[in-house]
PDB file of C-alpha atoms in Angstrom:
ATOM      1  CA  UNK C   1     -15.133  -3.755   3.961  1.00  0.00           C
ATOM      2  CA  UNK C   2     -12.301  -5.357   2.477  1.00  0.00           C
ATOM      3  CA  UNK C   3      -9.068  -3.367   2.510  1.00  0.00           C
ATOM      4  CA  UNK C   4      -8.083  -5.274  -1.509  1.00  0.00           C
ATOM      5  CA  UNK C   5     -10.706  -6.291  -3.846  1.00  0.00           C
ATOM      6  CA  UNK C   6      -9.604  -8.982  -5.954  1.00  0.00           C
ATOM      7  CA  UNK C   7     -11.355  -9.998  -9.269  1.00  0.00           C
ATOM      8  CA  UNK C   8     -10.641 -12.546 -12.154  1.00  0.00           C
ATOM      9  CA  UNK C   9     -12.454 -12.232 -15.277  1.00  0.00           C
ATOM     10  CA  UNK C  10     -11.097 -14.984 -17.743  1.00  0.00           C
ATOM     11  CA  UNK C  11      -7.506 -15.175 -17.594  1.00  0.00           C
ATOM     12  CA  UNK C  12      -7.138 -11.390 -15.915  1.00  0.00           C
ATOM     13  CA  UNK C  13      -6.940 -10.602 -12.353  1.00  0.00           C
ATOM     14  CA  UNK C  14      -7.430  -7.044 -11.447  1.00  0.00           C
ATOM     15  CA  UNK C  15      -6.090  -6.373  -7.434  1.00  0.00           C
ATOM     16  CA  UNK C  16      -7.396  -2.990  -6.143  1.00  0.00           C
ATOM     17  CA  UNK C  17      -6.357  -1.272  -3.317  1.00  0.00           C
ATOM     18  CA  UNK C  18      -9.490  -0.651  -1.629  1.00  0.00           C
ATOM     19  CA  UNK C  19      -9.015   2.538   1.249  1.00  0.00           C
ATOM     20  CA  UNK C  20      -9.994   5.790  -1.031  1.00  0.00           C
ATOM     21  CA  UNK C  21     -10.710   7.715   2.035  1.00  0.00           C
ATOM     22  CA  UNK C  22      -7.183   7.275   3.082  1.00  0.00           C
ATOM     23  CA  UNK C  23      -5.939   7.538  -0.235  1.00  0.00           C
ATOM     24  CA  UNK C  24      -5.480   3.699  -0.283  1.00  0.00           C
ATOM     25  CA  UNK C  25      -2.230   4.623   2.288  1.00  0.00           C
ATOM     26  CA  UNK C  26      -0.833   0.701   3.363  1.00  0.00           C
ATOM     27  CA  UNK C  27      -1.654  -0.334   6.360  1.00  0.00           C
ATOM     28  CA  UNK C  28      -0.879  -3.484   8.325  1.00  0.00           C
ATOM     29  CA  UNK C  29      -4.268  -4.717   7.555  1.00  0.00           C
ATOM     30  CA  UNK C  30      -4.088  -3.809   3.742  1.00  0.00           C
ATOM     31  CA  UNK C  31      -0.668  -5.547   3.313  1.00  0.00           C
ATOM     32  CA  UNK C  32      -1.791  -8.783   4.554  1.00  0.00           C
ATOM     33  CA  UNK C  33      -4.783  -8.556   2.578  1.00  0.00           C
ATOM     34  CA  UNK C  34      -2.553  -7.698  -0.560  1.00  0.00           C
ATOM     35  CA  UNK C  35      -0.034 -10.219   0.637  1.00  0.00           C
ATOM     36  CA  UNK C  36      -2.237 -13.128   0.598  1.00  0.00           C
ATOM     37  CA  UNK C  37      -4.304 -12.241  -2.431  1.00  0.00           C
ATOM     38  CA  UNK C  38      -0.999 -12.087  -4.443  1.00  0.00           C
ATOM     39  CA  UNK C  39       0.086 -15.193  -3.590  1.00  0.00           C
ATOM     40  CA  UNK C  40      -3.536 -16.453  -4.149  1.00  0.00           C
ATOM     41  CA  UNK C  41      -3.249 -15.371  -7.863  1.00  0.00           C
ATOM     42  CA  UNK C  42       0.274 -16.968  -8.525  1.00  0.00           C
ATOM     43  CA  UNK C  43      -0.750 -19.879  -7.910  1.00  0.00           C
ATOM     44  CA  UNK C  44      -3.800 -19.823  -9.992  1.00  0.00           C
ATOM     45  CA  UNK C  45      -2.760 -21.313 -13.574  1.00  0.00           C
ATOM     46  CA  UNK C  46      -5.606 -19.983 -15.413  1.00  0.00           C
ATOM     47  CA  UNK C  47      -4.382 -16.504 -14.569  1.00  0.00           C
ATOM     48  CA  UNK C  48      -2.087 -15.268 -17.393  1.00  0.00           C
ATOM     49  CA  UNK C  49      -1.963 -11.349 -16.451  1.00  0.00           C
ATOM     50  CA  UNK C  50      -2.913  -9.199 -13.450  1.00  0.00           C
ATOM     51  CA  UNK C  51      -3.326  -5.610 -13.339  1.00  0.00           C
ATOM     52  CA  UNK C  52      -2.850  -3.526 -10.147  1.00  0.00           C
ATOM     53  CA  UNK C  53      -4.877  -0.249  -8.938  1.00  0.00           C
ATOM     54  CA  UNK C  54      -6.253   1.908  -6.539  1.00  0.00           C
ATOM     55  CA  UNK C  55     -10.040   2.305  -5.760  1.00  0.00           C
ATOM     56  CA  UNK C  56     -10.726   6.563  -5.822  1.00  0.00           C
ATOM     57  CA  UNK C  57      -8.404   9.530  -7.000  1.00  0.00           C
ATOM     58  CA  UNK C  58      -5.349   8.182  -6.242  1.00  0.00           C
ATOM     59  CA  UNK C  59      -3.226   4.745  -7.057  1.00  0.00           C
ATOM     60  CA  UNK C  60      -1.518   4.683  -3.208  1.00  0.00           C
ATOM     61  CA  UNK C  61      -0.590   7.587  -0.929  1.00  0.00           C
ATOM     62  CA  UNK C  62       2.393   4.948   0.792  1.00  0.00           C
ATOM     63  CA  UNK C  63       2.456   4.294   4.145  1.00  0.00           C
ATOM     64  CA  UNK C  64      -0.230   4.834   6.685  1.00  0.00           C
ATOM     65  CA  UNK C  65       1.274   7.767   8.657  1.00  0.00           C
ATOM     66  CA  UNK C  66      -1.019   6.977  11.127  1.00  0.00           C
ATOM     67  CA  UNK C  67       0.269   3.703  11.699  1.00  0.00           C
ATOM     68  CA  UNK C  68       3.606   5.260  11.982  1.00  0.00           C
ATOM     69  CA  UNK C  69       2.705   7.483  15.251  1.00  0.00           C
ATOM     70  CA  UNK C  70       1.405   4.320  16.691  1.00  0.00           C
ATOM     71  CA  UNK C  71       3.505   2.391  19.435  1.00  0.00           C
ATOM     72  CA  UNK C  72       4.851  -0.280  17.431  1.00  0.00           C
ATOM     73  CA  UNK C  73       7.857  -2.030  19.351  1.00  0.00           C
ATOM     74  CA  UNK C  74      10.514  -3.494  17.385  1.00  0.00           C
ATOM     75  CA  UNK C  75       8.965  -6.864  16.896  1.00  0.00           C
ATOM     76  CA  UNK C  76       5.400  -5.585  15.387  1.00  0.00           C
ATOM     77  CA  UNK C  77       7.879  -3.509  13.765  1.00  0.00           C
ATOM     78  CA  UNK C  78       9.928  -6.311  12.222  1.00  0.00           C
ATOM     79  CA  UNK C  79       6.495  -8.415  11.254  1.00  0.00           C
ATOM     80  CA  UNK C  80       5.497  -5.671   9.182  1.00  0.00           C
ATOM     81  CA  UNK C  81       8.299  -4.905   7.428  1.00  0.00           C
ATOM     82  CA  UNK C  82       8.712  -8.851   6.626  1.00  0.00           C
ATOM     83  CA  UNK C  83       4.931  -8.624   4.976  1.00  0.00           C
ATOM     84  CA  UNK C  84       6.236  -5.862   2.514  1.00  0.00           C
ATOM     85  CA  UNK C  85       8.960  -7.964   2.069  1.00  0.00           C
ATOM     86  CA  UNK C  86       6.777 -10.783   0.870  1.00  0.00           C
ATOM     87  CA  UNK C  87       4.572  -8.351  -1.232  1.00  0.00           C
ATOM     88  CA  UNK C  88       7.474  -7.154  -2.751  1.00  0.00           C
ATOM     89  CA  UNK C  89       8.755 -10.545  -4.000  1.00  0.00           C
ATOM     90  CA  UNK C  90       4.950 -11.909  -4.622  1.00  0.00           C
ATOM     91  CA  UNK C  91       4.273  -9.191  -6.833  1.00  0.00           C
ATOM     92  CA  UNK C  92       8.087  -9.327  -8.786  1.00  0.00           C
ATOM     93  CA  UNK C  93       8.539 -12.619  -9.402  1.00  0.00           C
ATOM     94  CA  UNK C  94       4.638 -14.120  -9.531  1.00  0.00           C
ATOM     95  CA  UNK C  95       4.437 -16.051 -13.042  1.00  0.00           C
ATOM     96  CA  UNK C  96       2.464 -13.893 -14.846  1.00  0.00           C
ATOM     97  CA  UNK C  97       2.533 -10.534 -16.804  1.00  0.00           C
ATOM     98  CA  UNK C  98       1.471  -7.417 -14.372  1.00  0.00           C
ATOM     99  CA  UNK C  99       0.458  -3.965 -15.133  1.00  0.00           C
ATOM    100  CA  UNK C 100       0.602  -1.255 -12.611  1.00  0.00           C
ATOM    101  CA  UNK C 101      -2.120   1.430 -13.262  1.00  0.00           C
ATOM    102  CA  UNK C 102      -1.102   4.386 -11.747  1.00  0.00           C
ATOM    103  CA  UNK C 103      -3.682   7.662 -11.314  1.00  0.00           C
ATOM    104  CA  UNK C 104      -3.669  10.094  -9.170  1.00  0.00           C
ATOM    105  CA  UNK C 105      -0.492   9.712  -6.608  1.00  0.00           C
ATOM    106  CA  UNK C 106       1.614   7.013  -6.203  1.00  0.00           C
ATOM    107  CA  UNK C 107       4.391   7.530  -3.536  1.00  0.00           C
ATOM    108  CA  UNK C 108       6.448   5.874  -1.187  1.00  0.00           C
ATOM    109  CA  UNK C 109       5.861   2.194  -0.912  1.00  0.00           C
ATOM    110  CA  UNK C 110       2.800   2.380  -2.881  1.00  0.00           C
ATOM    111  CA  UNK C 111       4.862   3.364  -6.012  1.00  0.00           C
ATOM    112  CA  UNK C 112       7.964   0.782  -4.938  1.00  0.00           C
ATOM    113  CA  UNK C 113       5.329  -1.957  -5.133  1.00  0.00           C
ATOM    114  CA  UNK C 114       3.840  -0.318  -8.820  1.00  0.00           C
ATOM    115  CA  UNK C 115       7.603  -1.022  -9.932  1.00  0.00           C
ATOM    116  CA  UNK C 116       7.357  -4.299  -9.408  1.00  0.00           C
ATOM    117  CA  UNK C 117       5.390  -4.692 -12.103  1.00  0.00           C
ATOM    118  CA  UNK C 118       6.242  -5.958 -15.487  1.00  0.00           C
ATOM    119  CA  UNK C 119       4.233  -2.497 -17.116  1.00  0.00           C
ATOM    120  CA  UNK C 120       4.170   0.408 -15.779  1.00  0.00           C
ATOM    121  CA  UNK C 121       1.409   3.023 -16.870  1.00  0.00           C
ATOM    122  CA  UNK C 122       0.614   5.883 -15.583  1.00  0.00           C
ATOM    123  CA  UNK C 123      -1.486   9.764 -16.381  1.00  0.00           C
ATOM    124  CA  UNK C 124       0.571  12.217 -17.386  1.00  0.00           C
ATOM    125  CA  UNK C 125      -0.695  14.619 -14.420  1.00  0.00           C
ATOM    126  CA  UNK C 126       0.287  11.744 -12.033  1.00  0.00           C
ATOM    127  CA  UNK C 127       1.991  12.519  -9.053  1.00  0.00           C
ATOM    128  CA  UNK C 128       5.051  10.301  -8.656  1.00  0.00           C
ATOM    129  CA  UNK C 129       7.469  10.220  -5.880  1.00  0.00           C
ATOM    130  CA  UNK C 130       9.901   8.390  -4.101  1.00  0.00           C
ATOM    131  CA  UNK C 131       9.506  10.370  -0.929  1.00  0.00           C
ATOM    132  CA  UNK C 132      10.646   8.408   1.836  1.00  0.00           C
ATOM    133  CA  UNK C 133      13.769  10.850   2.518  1.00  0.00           C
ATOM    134  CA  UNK C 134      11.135  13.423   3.210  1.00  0.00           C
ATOM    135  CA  UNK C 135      10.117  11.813   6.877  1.00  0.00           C
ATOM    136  CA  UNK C 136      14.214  10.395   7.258  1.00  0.00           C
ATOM    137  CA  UNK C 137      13.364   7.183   6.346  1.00  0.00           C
ATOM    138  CA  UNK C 138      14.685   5.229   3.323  1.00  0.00           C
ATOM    139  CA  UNK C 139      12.703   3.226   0.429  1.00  0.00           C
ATOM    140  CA  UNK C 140      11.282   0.091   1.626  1.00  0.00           C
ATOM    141  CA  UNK C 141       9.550  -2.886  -0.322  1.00  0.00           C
ATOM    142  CA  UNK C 142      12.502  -3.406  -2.737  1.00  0.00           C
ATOM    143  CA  UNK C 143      12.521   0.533  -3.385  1.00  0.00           C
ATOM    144  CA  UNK C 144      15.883   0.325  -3.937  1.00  0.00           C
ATOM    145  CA  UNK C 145      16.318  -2.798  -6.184  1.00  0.00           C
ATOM    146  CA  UNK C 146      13.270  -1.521  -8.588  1.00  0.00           C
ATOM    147  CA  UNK C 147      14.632   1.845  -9.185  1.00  0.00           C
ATOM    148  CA  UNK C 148      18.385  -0.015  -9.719  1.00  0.00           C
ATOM    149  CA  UNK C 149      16.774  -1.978 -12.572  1.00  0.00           C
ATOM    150  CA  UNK C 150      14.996   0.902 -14.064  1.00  0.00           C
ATOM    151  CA  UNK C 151      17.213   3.617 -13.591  1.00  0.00           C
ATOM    152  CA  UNK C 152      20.922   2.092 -12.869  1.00  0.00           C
ATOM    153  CA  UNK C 153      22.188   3.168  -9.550  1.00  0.00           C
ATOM    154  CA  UNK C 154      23.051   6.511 -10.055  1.00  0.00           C
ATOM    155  CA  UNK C 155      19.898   8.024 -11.077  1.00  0.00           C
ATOM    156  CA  UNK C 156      18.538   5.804  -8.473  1.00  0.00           C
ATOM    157  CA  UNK C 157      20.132   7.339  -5.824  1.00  0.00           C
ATOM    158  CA  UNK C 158      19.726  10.809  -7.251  1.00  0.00           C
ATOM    159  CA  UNK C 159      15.924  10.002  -6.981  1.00  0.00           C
ATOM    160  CA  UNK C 160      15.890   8.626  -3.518  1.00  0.00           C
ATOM    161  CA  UNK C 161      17.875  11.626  -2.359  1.00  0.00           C
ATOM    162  CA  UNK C 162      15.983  14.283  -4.265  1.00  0.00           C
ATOM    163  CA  UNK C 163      12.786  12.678  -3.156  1.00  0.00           C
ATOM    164  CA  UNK C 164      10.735  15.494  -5.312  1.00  0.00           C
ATOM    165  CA  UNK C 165       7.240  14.877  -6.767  1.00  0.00           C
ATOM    166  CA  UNK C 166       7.425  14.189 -10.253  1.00  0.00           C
ATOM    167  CA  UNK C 167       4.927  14.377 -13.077  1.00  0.00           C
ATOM    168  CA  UNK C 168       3.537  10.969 -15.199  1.00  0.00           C
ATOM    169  CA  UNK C 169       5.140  12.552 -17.949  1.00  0.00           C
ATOM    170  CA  UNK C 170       8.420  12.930 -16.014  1.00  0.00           C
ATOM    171  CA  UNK C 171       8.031   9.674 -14.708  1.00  0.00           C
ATOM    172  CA  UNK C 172       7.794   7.952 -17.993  1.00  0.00           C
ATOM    173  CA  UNK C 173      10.536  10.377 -19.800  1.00  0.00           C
ATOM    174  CA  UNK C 174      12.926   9.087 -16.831  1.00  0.00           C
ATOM    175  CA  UNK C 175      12.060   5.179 -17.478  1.00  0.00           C
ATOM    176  CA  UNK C 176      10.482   4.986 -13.877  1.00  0.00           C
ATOM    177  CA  UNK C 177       7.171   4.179 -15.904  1.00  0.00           C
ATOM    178  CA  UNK C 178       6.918   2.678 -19.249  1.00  0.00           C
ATOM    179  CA  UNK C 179       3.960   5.243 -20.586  1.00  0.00           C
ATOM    180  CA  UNK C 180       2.567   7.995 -19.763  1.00  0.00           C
ATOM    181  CA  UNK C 181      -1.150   8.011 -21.256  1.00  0.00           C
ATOM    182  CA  UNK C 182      -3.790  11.286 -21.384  1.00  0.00           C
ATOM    183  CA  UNK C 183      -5.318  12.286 -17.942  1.00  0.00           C
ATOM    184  CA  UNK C 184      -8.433  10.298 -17.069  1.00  0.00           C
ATOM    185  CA  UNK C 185      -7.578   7.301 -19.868  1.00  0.00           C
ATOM    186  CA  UNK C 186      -5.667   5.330 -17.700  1.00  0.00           C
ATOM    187  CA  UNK C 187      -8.827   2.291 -18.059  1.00  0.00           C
ATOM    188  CA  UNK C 188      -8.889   2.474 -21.152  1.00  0.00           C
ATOM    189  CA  UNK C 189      -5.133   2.125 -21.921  1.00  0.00           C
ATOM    190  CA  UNK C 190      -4.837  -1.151 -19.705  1.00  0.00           C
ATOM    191  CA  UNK C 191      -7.419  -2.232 -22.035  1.00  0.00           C
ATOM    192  CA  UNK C 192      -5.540  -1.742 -24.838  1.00  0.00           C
ATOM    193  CA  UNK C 193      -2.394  -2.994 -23.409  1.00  0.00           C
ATOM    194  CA  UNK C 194      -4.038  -5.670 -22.446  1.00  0.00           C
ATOM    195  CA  UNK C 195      -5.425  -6.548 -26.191  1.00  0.00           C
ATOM    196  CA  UNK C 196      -2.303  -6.474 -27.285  1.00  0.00           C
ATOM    197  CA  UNK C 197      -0.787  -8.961 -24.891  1.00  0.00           C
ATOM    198  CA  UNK C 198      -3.372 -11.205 -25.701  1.00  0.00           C
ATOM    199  CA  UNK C 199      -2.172 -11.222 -29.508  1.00  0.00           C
ATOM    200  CA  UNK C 200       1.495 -12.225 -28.140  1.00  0.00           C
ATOM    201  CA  UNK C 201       2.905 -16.043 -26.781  1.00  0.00           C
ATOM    202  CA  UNK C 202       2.053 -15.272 -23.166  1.00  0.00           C
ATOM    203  CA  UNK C 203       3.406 -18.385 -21.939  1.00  0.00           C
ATOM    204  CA  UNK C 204       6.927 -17.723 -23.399  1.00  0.00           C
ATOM    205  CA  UNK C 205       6.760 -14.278 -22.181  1.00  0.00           C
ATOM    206  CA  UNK C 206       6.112 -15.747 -18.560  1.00  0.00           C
ATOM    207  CA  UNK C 207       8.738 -18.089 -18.884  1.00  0.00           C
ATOM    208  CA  UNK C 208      11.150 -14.982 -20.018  1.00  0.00           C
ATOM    209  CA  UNK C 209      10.231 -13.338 -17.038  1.00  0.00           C
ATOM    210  CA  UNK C 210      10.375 -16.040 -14.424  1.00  0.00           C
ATOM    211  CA  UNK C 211      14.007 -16.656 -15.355  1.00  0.00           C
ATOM    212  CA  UNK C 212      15.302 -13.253 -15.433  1.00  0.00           C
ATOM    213  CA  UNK C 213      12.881 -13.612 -11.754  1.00  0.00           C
ATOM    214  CA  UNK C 214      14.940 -16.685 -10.444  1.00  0.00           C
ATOM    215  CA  UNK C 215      18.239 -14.920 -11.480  1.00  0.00           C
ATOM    216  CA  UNK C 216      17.551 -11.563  -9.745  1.00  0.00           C
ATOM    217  CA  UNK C 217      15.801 -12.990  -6.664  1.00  0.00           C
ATOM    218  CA  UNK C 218      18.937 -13.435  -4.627  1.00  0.00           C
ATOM    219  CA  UNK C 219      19.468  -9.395  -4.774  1.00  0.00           C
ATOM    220  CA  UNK C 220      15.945  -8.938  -4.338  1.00  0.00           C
ATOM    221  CA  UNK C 221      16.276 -10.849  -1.209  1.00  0.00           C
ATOM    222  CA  UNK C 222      19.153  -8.934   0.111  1.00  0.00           C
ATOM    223  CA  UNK C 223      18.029  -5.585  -0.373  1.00  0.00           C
ATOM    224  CA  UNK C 224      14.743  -6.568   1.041  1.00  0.00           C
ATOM    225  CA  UNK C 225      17.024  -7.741   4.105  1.00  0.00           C
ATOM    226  CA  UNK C 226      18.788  -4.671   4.218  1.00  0.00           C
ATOM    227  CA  UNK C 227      15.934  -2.416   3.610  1.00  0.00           C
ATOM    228  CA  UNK C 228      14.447  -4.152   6.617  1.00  0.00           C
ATOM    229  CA  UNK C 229      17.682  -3.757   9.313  1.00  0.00           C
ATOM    230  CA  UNK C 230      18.324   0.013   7.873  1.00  0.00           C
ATOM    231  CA  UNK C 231      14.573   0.878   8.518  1.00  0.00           C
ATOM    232  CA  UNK C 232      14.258  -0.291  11.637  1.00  0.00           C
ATOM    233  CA  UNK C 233      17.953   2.010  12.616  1.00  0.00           C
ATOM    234  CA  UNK C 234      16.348   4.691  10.689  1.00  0.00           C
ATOM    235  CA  UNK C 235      12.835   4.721  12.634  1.00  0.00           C
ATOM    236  CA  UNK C 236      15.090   5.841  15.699  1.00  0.00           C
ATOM    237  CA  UNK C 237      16.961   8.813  14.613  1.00  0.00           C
ATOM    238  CA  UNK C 238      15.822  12.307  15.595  1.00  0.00           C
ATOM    239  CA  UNK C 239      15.536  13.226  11.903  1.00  0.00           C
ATOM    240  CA  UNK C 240      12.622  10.634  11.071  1.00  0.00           C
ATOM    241  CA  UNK C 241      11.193  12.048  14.658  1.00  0.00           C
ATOM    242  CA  UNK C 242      11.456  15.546  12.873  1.00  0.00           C
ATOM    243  CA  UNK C 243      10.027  14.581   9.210  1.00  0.00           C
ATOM    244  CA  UNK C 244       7.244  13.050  11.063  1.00  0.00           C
ATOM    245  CA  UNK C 245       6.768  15.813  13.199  1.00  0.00           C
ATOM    246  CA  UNK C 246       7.092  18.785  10.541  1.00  0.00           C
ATOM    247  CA  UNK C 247       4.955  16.451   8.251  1.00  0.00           C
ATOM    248  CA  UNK C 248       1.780  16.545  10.363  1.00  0.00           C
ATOM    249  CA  UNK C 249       2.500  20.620  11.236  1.00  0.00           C
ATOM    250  CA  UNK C 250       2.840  21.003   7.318  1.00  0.00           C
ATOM    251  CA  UNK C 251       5.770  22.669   7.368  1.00  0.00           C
ATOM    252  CA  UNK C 252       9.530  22.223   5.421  1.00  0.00           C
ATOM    253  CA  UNK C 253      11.563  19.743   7.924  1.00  0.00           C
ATOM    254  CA  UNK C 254      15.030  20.706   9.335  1.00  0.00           C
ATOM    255  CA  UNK C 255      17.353  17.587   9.445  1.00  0.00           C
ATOM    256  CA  UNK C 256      20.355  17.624  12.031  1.00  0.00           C
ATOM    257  CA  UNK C 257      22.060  14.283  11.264  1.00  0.00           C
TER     258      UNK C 257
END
């Protein structure tokens, strides 16, 4: 079974993250299924819009914890942080207009790849969170750049740091999300957004949004640099060790460092 199922219906692509049972959490297999599908789609010029979900209750648990415990050296490492890097600057700068559609959870990298998107929707019983500080690791996938352009550094920070679980309704109130729609509608709102689109100039919107792309890829590119190098330090300190470890024994972790 294929880890993304990707669709096009007219000019619409609709890119699912396809692991329910694991709460679509990314693993390496997933990403370079996502990786190549998005790059697949940018490159198809009848494709004016794509939205982005998850298959089951939940929009994207972030990374596969499981794949965390594994014994990754620093090279496999290093690969896989370079595919989220290439998701991450797919799925920003890809000339068309993208809609995240976020139900359920969407944490960690799943919801630094939603912000990527050009829309942001989500249910207003959503569970948001930037929650990497929670197993001492740091946002990955351009985690850091998104929330800078939605938030301004220092709420961006503040969020990183506080790493706490907030509603769809927070989300949106923050400016994390652009709208916060009634649980279970989320469908039914894309459709709607969608409609609307369709009644605009897409391809001067595109063009909009592929300079403002070309002029904020360079900082993309860095922070997806120094995500990578301050990941890999951050993978070896006993507090990741301990967030990992107090995550699986579901208890509150105690940082030393």
């Amino acid at each position: 079974m294929s880890a993304v199922l990707c669709s096009i219906k007219e000019e619409i692509a609709y890119i699912q993250f396809n692991r329910p049972e694991s709460m679509n959490a990314l693993n390496a297999e997933l990403m370079k299924e996502l990786c190549m599908c998005l790059k697949e789609v940018s490159g198809n010029g009848e494709v004016k819009m794509v939205v982005l979900s998850g298959a089951g209750p939940v929009f994207s648990a972030g990374g596969d914890i499981k794949q965390m415990l594994s014994q990754m050296d620093e090279a496999q490492f290093s690969s896989i942080m370079d595919t989220i890097s290439d998701i991450a600057l797919a799925f920003y700068s890809m000339p068309k207009l993208t809609i995240a559609a976020i139900h359920g959870a969407a944490a960690g990298l799943g919801l630094s790849i939603a912000l990527a998107a050009d829309f942001v929707l989500c249910e207003t019983d959503s569970k948001v969170a930037m929650n990497f500080i929670g197993i001492g690791l740091i946002p990955d996938g351009g985690g850091h750049f998104m929330l800078e352009r939605r938030l301004g550094p220092v709420k961006a920070k503040k969020v990183i740091w506080d790493g706490k679980v907030m509603s769809g309704t927070e989300a949106a109130e923050m400016g994390l999300a652009d709208r916060a729609v009634a649980s279970g509608t989320i469908k039914e709102e894309i459709d709607y957004l969608i409609q609307e689109l369709q009644h605009k100039p897409l391809e001067a919107m595109i063009k909009t949004k592929k300079i403002m792309a070309d002029l904020n890829r360079p900082q993309l590119l860095k922070t997806l640099e120094l995500e990578k190098q301050g990941q890999l330090k951050m993978r070896e300190t006993d507090d990741h060790r301990e967030g990992i470890k107090a995550f699986l024994e579901k208890r509150k972790p105690v940082f030393n460092q």
